[in-house]
Amino acid sequence: MWNDSPGMLTGDIFVAEGLVTSDQLQLAMTKQAELGGNEPIAKVMVELGLITERDRVKCMGKVWGIPFIDISEGHPKEVALKLISPQFARRFKVLPLDTHKGRLMVAMADPLDVFVVDELRLTTGMDVEPLIALEEDLMAAIAEHYRVDVSANEALAGVLQDFDEDIDVTSNEEEELSAEALAKMGEDAPIVRLANMIVAQAVADRASDIHVEPRKSGLSVRYRIDGVMVDAMNLPKNVIAPLTSRFKIVANMDIAEKRAPQDNRISVRLAGKDYDLRVSTLPVVNGEKIVMRVLDKEGINVGLTKLGFLDHNLRALEDMAARSYGIVLVTGPTGSGKSTTLYSLINQSNDGLKNIITIEDPVEYELESINQCNVNVKAGMTFAAGLRSMLRQDPDVIMVGEMRDHETATIAMEAALTGHLVFSTLHTNDASSAPSRLMDMGVEPFLISSSIIGVLAQRLVRQLCPQCKEPYTVTRESLLRFGFPVPEDVGSETNGEITLFRAIGCDVCRGAGYKGRSGVHELLSMSDRIRDEVLRKSPSHILRKLASEEGMRTLHMDAFQKILLGVTSVDEVLRVIYA
């Protein structure tokens, strides 16, 4: 019997729910047997990409008779949140949602854990009604609602007061501090607490980057949240040297070297999750600027269905990921989510029957059953050298982090022609510019036209907060004046008036009006007509016109569709796409 204890979660329930076919279940059972038979069948199906983790948890709830709750769609009541401590919530992975007639509704990752339920009953003095939730969503909600509020004046003032009392910093701005003095400052308790608070708050705020910037008047800490820089705190000038030293010590950098940039990484564990901080220092006028990229090792949003694709693009991209050979390119500026899309594409191809190898600079997220390599230029491991070696490793699917030069691009194209499916990224503004960019790099047109099966251009726009977004009406003419591609039928039944949504701001989104980001996409499929134009070295506007005639929806069209769906706002699309 293939089951998922506790609760005898068999593969049959997934067939009954229409989530997998009998053949897919048989494939999962075969894979489970290969793994020794101890791996739960539901977990095997998730790893093969047959079902999502959300599907697995929902079915567990049905088998156990426990309702599933989508935490991202609701907002816990303040009175419920105050019933347990942040430490309790993080330790046992529980989130109080509401109270009703002496009962406490609580979301849990494991609602069958009777010890946690009993502890909740004793702690709150209430009967407990457990609901099952996706662990990833649950931990994100716990981090959000039990956040470490670094910006609170009392907490910050307390640390800075201890700092002033415990650390003696020279008042002479010209006097250089020795490496020993800097090391001592970086190890003192107040500065350690301050550094920890900065990182903890960044994680709680879902920041992708932490910027620590020395100014003439003091130290500025800013976070990049949903692609936008947000001021977090301003610290006094005497914090600059010790805080910089603290981050350099933890990142194992040379604290005495202030004139040259340095790079390294820090591994941290917060709220039961592991994070990687990619640390970079840069000498600037008033000291050293530090930027830390925050990478959640477990929280990457892998999966094409999670990236905001509209149906027509999703179906076409899934077809491309199912091909046995050819190359799919993802283009866009830095920070547009290209790496996440690449990971989702190789995850889509990962059915357990293929040998998948990646070469990245650096490996950002580690994926199960995929062989990932780091670029190491000093050791001779460049993209081109790594790609050559990978081709001798009998790969089925190859991911190249970026096509930076003629050699890498040519090897990748040739690999695509010799029976390998290749995914890679390129820096262009839109999909139709990719062939021209490759020709500029020296790649032969016949290689480009023969190997490429699709080019995806993308951007990231902030999503409107579902709790506070507000509807309003505009005229069709006003949207046309802004240059939006408004279809003829939109607004025809309402006298030219169209209902859209705008950002307002609330406690859930912390006043921003936006929460999370979604992709805006443009997918060019290589047809015979487009291949002929590539061979003729036709400019990108010709390719764009042909692709549009064949059904490609441009970035502007995709973005406008997301405005109509209430996913994002006119202002956000103007900022990201039209700017």
XYZ file of C-alpha atoms in Angstrom:
579
model
C 0.000 0.000 0.000
C 1.454 3.331 -1.037
C 0.537 5.704 1.774
C 1.519 8.952 3.405
C 1.399 8.523 7.153
C -0.197 9.723 9.281
C -3.707 9.422 7.936
C -3.094 6.903 5.113
C -2.730 9.593 2.420
C -2.721 7.338 -0.661
C -2.071 8.301 -4.242
C -5.660 7.369 -5.122
C -7.042 10.545 -3.545
C -5.031 12.664 -5.968
C -6.518 10.707 -8.871
C -10.011 11.095 -7.379
C -9.490 14.849 -7.056
C -8.446 15.055 -10.723
C -4.945 16.277 -9.855
C -3.098 13.383 -11.536
C -3.941 10.603 -13.968
C -3.545 6.902 -13.242
C -0.482 6.819 -15.507
C 1.100 9.712 -13.592
C 0.397 7.940 -10.303
C 2.059 4.799 -11.674
C 5.110 6.919 -12.672
C 5.289 8.319 -9.132
C 4.995 4.813 -7.627
C 7.849 3.620 -9.834
C 9.975 6.577 -8.721
C 9.042 5.897 -5.080
C 10.231 2.295 -5.452
C 13.527 3.516 -6.943
C 14.008 5.688 -3.844
C 13.631 2.678 -1.556
C 9.890 2.854 -0.889
C 10.213 5.018 2.220
C 9.476 8.368 0.587
C 5.761 9.342 0.936
C 3.980 9.082 -2.411
C 2.620 12.634 -2.151
C 6.115 14.032 -1.649
C 7.371 12.068 -4.663
C 4.579 13.547 -6.803
C 5.524 17.059 -5.644
C 9.188 16.443 -6.520
C 8.184 15.191 -9.969
C 6.065 18.309 -10.521
C 2.850 16.298 -10.900
C 1.146 18.182 -8.064
C 1.971 21.305 -6.074
C 2.716 21.434 -2.361
C -0.605 23.271 -1.966
C -2.430 20.335 -3.623
C -0.694 17.921 -1.242
C -1.653 19.898 1.858
C -5.272 20.341 0.707
C -5.635 16.590 0.207
C -4.079 15.908 3.597
C -6.733 18.158 5.109
C -9.517 16.272 3.308
C -8.247 12.873 4.466
C -7.879 14.079 8.042
C -11.179 16.007 8.045
C -9.400 19.305 8.796
C -10.303 22.408 6.723
C -7.589 23.979 4.566
C -6.958 27.716 5.052
C -5.240 29.976 2.516
C -3.492 32.415 4.850
C -2.529 34.790 2.044
C -6.225 35.598 1.461
C -7.089 36.583 5.042
C -5.852 38.737 7.881
C -5.574 37.387 11.465
C -7.411 39.314 14.174
C -5.214 41.331 16.524
C -6.973 39.895 19.580
C -6.025 36.362 18.462
C -2.403 37.237 17.680
C -1.883 38.575 21.215
C -2.871 35.247 22.794
C 0.498 33.598 22.070
C 4.066 34.854 21.930
C 6.119 35.247 18.739
C 8.510 32.598 20.060
C 5.651 30.093 20.490
C 4.316 30.816 16.979
C 7.708 30.341 15.332
C 8.715 27.298 17.366
C 5.510 25.316 16.790
C 4.573 26.838 13.389
C 1.139 28.045 14.431
C -0.760 31.258 13.696
C -3.879 32.300 15.681
C -6.547 33.584 13.294
C -9.699 34.433 15.257
C -11.695 33.712 18.409
C -15.373 32.795 18.613
C -17.369 31.812 21.725
C -14.363 30.606 23.659
C -12.782 28.814 20.692
C -9.481 29.752 19.043
C -9.121 29.159 15.299
C -5.465 28.502 14.556
C -3.576 27.675 11.357
C -1.030 24.879 11.732
C 1.479 23.119 9.504
C 0.779 19.863 11.397
C -2.731 19.967 12.909
C -2.402 16.351 14.109
C 0.279 17.332 16.616
C -1.796 16.840 19.770
C 1.030 18.075 21.997
C 1.004 21.507 20.310
C -2.810 21.633 20.437
C -2.726 20.814 24.170
C -0.034 23.446 24.751
C -2.180 26.017 22.923
C -5.192 25.065 25.044
C -3.202 25.479 28.266
C -1.540 28.731 27.139
C -4.711 30.467 25.950
C -7.325 28.829 28.180
C -9.512 28.277 25.103
C -10.675 25.312 23.059
C -8.579 25.018 19.894
C -9.955 24.517 16.367
C -6.964 23.643 14.127
C -6.880 24.419 10.407
C -4.232 23.108 8.007
C -2.091 25.591 6.055
C 0.821 25.511 3.647
C 3.976 25.674 5.778
C 5.683 28.180 3.466
C 2.702 30.578 3.656
C 2.385 29.964 7.389
C 6.006 30.900 8.185
C 5.769 33.990 5.960
C 2.598 35.090 7.768
C 4.192 34.470 11.186
C 7.208 36.566 10.162
C 4.855 39.302 8.958
C 2.455 39.451 11.904
C 5.009 38.794 14.645
C 7.605 41.058 13.087
C 10.653 42.378 14.891
C 9.897 46.075 14.683
C 13.358 47.577 14.337
C 11.938 50.963 13.504
C 10.296 51.193 16.907
C 11.938 54.140 18.645
C 12.246 52.421 22.021
C 14.100 49.340 20.723
C 16.462 51.317 18.554
C 17.055 53.959 21.202
C 17.914 51.256 23.732
C 20.550 49.717 21.487
C 22.053 53.099 20.606
C 22.139 54.149 24.255
C 24.045 50.959 25.135
C 26.272 51.616 22.161
C 27.175 55.134 23.329
C 27.848 53.927 26.873
C 29.832 50.791 26.016
C 31.914 51.855 23.031
C 34.366 54.697 23.002
C 34.827 56.007 19.475
C 37.417 58.654 18.763
C 35.999 62.086 18.029
C 38.834 62.896 15.633
C 37.431 62.141 12.188
C 40.879 62.076 10.621
C 42.311 59.502 13.039
C 42.484 56.023 11.564
C 41.284 53.180 13.774
C 43.507 50.104 13.863
C 42.287 46.701 12.688
C 42.368 45.487 16.299
C 40.198 48.391 17.476
C 37.727 47.824 14.631
C 37.574 44.103 15.415
C 36.887 44.849 19.098
C 34.090 47.273 18.202
C 32.548 44.736 15.823
C 32.371 42.148 18.607
C 30.762 44.398 21.262
C 27.248 43.408 22.348
C 25.344 46.582 21.349
C 26.723 46.611 17.790
C 26.065 42.875 17.448
C 22.432 43.450 18.489
C 22.098 46.345 16.047
C 23.479 44.287 13.140
C 21.159 41.395 14.013
C 18.158 43.749 14.194
C 18.905 45.169 10.739
C 18.983 41.691 9.183
C 15.962 40.396 11.141
C 13.864 43.376 10.094
C 14.853 42.928 6.456
C 13.675 39.315 6.537
C 10.427 40.288 8.299
C 9.782 42.987 5.674
C 10.461 40.571 2.776
C 13.355 42.737 1.579
C 15.474 41.428 -1.290
C 18.439 43.695 -0.485
C 19.834 45.565 2.532
C 21.713 48.802 1.826
C 23.950 50.204 4.579
C 25.087 53.629 3.338
C 27.495 56.014 5.116
C 26.522 59.676 4.799
C 28.209 62.871 5.904
C 25.671 63.236 8.736
C 25.324 59.561 9.757
C 24.450 56.089 8.516
C 21.393 55.294 6.404
C 19.862 51.806 6.279
C 17.504 51.133 3.382
C 15.706 48.008 2.167
C 14.617 47.075 -1.343
C 11.076 45.735 -0.954
C 9.153 44.608 -4.035
C 11.751 46.315 -6.195
C 11.471 49.734 -4.515
C 13.952 51.318 -2.074
C 12.453 52.029 1.361
C 14.101 54.000 4.189
C 14.419 51.781 7.270
C 16.440 53.844 9.762
C 18.968 56.633 10.174
C 21.784 56.003 12.633
C 24.344 58.373 14.212
C 27.748 58.857 12.660
C 29.680 57.020 15.373
C 27.950 53.783 14.345
C 29.560 53.723 10.871
C 32.962 52.181 11.669
C 31.863 49.475 14.158
C 28.763 48.410 12.200
C 30.762 48.147 8.973
C 33.372 46.118 10.847
C 30.692 43.833 12.288
C 29.287 42.913 8.892
C 32.795 42.426 7.462
C 33.801 40.173 10.373
C 30.732 37.951 9.979
C 31.286 37.811 6.194
C 34.922 36.802 6.803
C 36.294 39.881 5.004
C 39.469 41.844 5.642
C 38.359 44.625 8.024
C 41.620 46.538 7.497
C 41.042 46.782 3.727
C 38.909 49.868 3.103
C 40.139 50.967 -0.323
C 39.095 47.955 -2.434
C 35.698 46.301 -2.928
C 35.134 42.922 -1.271
C 32.559 40.149 -1.729
C 31.555 37.177 0.373
C 28.532 35.531 1.936
C 26.904 35.008 5.329
C 24.631 32.102 6.276
C 22.013 32.923 8.908
C 19.009 31.160 10.454
C 15.958 33.220 11.387
C 12.531 32.019 12.533
C 13.471 28.432 11.722
C 14.538 29.191 8.141
C 17.966 29.362 6.501
C 19.022 32.465 4.577
C 22.079 33.357 2.521
C 23.307 36.956 2.550
C 25.512 37.856 -0.434
C 27.626 40.682 0.991
C 29.353 43.308 -1.154
C 31.367 46.314 0.068
C 32.255 49.376 -1.993
C 34.515 52.258 -0.899
C 32.575 55.556 -1.125
C 33.255 59.139 -0.040
C 32.182 58.756 3.607
C 33.279 55.183 4.260
C 32.208 51.800 2.842
C 28.769 51.089 1.435
C 27.530 47.575 2.183
C 24.840 45.810 0.174
C 23.499 42.415 1.241
C 21.312 40.370 -1.115
C 18.868 38.310 0.988
C 18.281 34.820 -0.410
C 15.753 32.543 1.244
C 17.150 29.054 0.617
C 13.739 27.435 1.051
C 11.406 30.167 -0.152
C 12.118 30.530 -3.879
C 8.835 30.818 -5.752
C 9.626 28.020 -8.230
C 6.844 26.984 -10.592
C 5.555 28.563 -13.793
C 2.035 28.766 -12.339
C 3.310 31.018 -9.517
C 4.907 33.702 -11.686
C 1.863 35.549 -12.976
C 1.676 34.088 -16.494
C -1.602 34.541 -18.354
C -3.010 31.340 -19.815
C -1.839 31.749 -23.432
C 1.777 32.398 -22.401
C 1.736 29.667 -19.727
C 0.577 26.996 -22.163
C 3.126 28.008 -24.790
C 5.990 28.089 -22.278
C 5.030 24.688 -20.836
C 5.137 23.294 -24.373
C 8.638 24.733 -24.857
C 9.830 23.233 -21.551
C 8.569 19.829 -22.756
C 10.712 19.891 -25.928
C 13.638 17.483 -26.209
C 16.029 19.989 -27.797
C 16.376 23.680 -28.632
C 17.082 26.803 -26.618
C 14.701 29.023 -24.639
C 15.990 32.485 -23.754
C 14.694 34.693 -20.922
C 15.477 38.385 -21.352
C 15.028 41.518 -19.292
C 16.957 43.978 -17.140
C 18.651 43.128 -13.835
C 16.098 42.381 -11.121
C 13.296 41.372 -13.492
C 13.038 37.809 -12.155
C 14.927 36.017 -14.941
C 16.677 33.585 -12.579
C 13.406 32.564 -10.911
C 11.871 31.904 -14.327
C 14.881 29.790 -15.323
C 14.573 27.741 -12.129
C 10.863 27.288 -12.836
C 11.594 26.124 -16.385
C 14.118 23.483 -15.313
C 11.745 22.456 -12.515
C 9.029 22.029 -15.164
C 11.404 19.774 -17.140
C 12.453 17.802 -14.064
C 10.311 14.671 -14.318
C 12.932 12.452 -12.665
C 13.867 10.875 -15.996
C 16.374 13.514 -17.157
C 19.920 14.519 -16.266
C 19.775 18.276 -15.587
C 22.937 20.370 -15.119
C 23.238 24.125 -14.499
C 26.143 26.562 -14.512
C 25.502 29.779 -12.599
C 27.348 32.815 -11.256
C 26.691 32.119 -8.441
C 24.230 29.326 -7.581
C 21.458 31.273 -5.828
C 19.129 28.443 -4.806
C 19.819 24.747 -4.482
C 17.238 22.513 -6.162
C 16.614 18.832 -5.471
C 17.958 16.227 -7.944
C 19.605 18.888 -10.144
C 23.371 19.210 -10.602
C 24.413 22.836 -10.104
C 27.865 24.305 -10.818
C 29.391 27.646 -9.799
C 31.436 29.827 -12.125
C 34.979 30.256 -10.797
C 37.005 32.435 -13.170
C 40.208 32.203 -11.091
C 40.130 28.405 -11.371
C 39.333 28.552 -15.093
C 35.667 27.617 -14.610
C 34.073 30.203 -16.911
C 30.622 29.827 -18.471
C 32.214 28.594 -21.716
C 34.626 26.141 -20.030
C 31.918 24.834 -17.717
C 29.505 24.410 -20.613
C 32.056 22.386 -22.581
C 32.614 20.087 -19.592
C 28.872 19.750 -18.972
C 28.363 18.435 -22.505
C 30.608 15.480 -21.612
C 28.349 14.676 -18.621
C 25.511 13.196 -20.727
C 22.990 15.994 -20.000
C 19.403 16.140 -21.205
C 18.690 19.672 -19.966
C 21.247 22.465 -19.495
C 20.800 25.828 -17.820
C 23.363 28.557 -18.508
C 23.001 31.433 -16.055
C 23.830 34.103 -18.612
C 25.100 34.416 -22.183
C 27.881 36.951 -21.744
C 30.115 36.352 -24.740
C 30.358 34.904 -28.230
C 31.978 31.643 -27.093
C 29.337 30.797 -24.472
C 26.470 31.678 -26.814
C 27.882 29.628 -29.698
C 28.501 26.528 -27.548
C 24.976 26.789 -26.102
C 23.437 27.103 -29.581
C 25.405 24.112 -30.860
C 24.350 22.103 -27.797
C 20.716 22.925 -28.567
C 21.169 21.597 -32.086
C 22.731 18.321 -30.921
C 19.798 17.087 -28.859
C 19.911 19.137 -25.647
C 17.272 21.431 -24.180
C 19.008 24.644 -23.108
C 17.706 27.494 -20.943
C 19.606 30.761 -20.584
C 19.261 34.526 -20.076
C 20.201 37.538 -22.168
C 20.087 41.277 -21.520
C 17.661 42.838 -24.018
C 14.677 45.123 -23.619
C 12.182 42.921 -25.456
C 11.891 39.468 -27.004
C 12.335 40.517 -30.645
C 15.714 42.160 -29.876
C 17.324 38.858 -28.774
C 18.424 37.634 -32.255
C 20.006 41.017 -33.049
C 21.816 41.024 -29.706
C 23.225 37.548 -30.401
C 24.392 38.664 -33.856
C 26.126 41.635 -32.222
C 27.946 39.103 -30.031
C 29.180 37.358 -33.182
C 26.821 34.364 -33.283
C 26.025 33.188 -36.801
C 22.417 33.823 -37.951
C 21.970 30.183 -39.050
C 22.764 29.023 -35.494
C 20.270 31.481 -34.015
C 17.434 30.601 -36.389
C 17.985 26.848 -36.075
C 18.416 26.568 -32.303
C 16.043 29.069 -30.647
C 12.515 27.822 -29.991
C 11.316 30.789 -27.928
C 12.316 34.072 -26.300
C 10.586 35.317 -23.156
C 10.937 38.985 -22.151
C 9.713 39.937 -18.698
C 9.427 42.643 -16.037
C 8.193 42.623 -12.438
C 5.350 44.879 -11.275
C 4.114 45.281 -7.719
C 0.768 43.645 -6.974
C -2.000 45.697 -5.388
C -2.715 44.758 -1.791
C -5.912 42.641 -1.900
C -7.075 44.041 1.461
C -7.136 47.730 0.586
C -7.119 48.184 -3.197
C -9.903 50.536 -4.268
C -11.962 50.443 -7.480
C -12.433 53.566 -9.593
C -13.577 54.322 -13.126
C -11.720 55.944 -16.011
C -12.702 56.685 -19.584
C -11.382 54.670 -22.477
C -10.039 57.845 -24.074
C -7.891 58.710 -21.048
C -6.194 55.302 -21.197
C -5.584 55.676 -24.910
C -3.951 59.067 -24.267
C -1.479 57.354 -21.934
C -0.642 54.959 -24.767
C -2.267 51.846 -23.324
C -3.308 49.229 -25.945
C -7.019 49.208 -25.038
C -8.916 46.500 -26.990
C -11.973 47.623 -28.961
C -14.428 45.661 -26.806
C -13.197 47.036 -23.448
C -15.618 49.675 -22.153
C -18.045 49.210 -25.055
C -20.868 48.042 -22.769
C -20.386 50.794 -20.154
C -20.388 53.916 -22.324
C -16.599 53.972 -22.493
C -16.070 53.758 -18.721
C -13.647 51.122 -17.382
C -13.292 49.957 -13.760
C -9.697 49.735 -12.531
C -8.059 49.513 -9.094
C -5.576 51.754 -7.297
C -3.297 51.524 -4.256
C -4.537 52.909 -0.918
C -2.433 51.463 1.937
C -3.344 49.561 5.114
C -1.785 47.636 8.004
C -1.461 44.475 5.911
C 0.754 46.156 3.286
C 2.212 48.614 5.851
C 0.858 51.607 4.025
C 2.468 50.811 0.665
C -0.735 49.832 -1.141
C 1.182 46.950 -2.740
C 2.166 43.495 -1.545
C 4.306 41.101 -3.553
C 5.182 41.212 -7.236
C 3.939 39.582 -10.422
C 5.566 39.066 -13.795
C 4.637 40.859 -17.010
C 5.601 38.787 -20.037
C 6.147 38.810 -23.786
C 6.716 35.417 -25.414
C 8.051 35.161 -28.971
C 7.732 31.704 -30.544
C 10.132 31.070 -33.425
C 8.031 30.340 -36.502
C 9.335 29.574 -40.009
C 8.660 33.167 -41.129
C 10.626 34.600 -38.194
C 13.483 32.133 -38.803
C 13.697 33.328 -42.427
C 13.907 36.952 -41.271
C 16.650 36.068 -38.763
C 18.646 34.452 -41.587
C 18.255 37.693 -43.547
C 19.545 39.618 -40.483
C 16.314 41.633 -40.363
C 16.103 44.291 -37.617
C 14.141 43.673 -34.431
C 11.123 45.803 -35.428
C 10.474 43.472 -38.398
C 10.598 40.425 -36.103
C 8.324 42.206 -33.639
C 5.749 42.964 -36.332
C 5.769 39.369 -37.583
C 5.484 37.931 -34.069
C 2.538 40.235 -33.279
C 0.786 39.098 -36.458
C 1.285 35.508 -35.299
C -0.286 36.140 -31.892
C 2.482 37.432 -29.636
C 1.164 39.746 -26.919
C 3.632 42.494 -26.123
C 4.751 43.558 -22.645
C 2.379 46.539 -22.897
C -0.583 44.312 -23.775
C 0.194 41.827 -21.004
C 0.609 44.645 -18.484
C -2.704 46.229 -19.491
C -4.469 42.883 -19.077
C -3.135 42.701 -15.506
C -4.434 46.233 -14.880
C -7.912 45.150 -16.016
C -7.721 42.061 -13.779
C -6.925 44.236 -10.764
C -3.500 42.638 -10.254
C -1.642 45.947 -10.488
C -2.256 49.652 -11.074
C -1.841 52.123 -13.921
C 0.820 54.010 -11.937
C 2.894 50.865 -11.387
C 2.780 49.844 -15.056
C 3.734 53.372 -16.124
C 6.694 53.237 -13.711
C 7.992 49.829 -14.787
C 6.971 49.307 -18.417
C 6.481 52.724 -19.957
C 9.388 54.448 -18.219
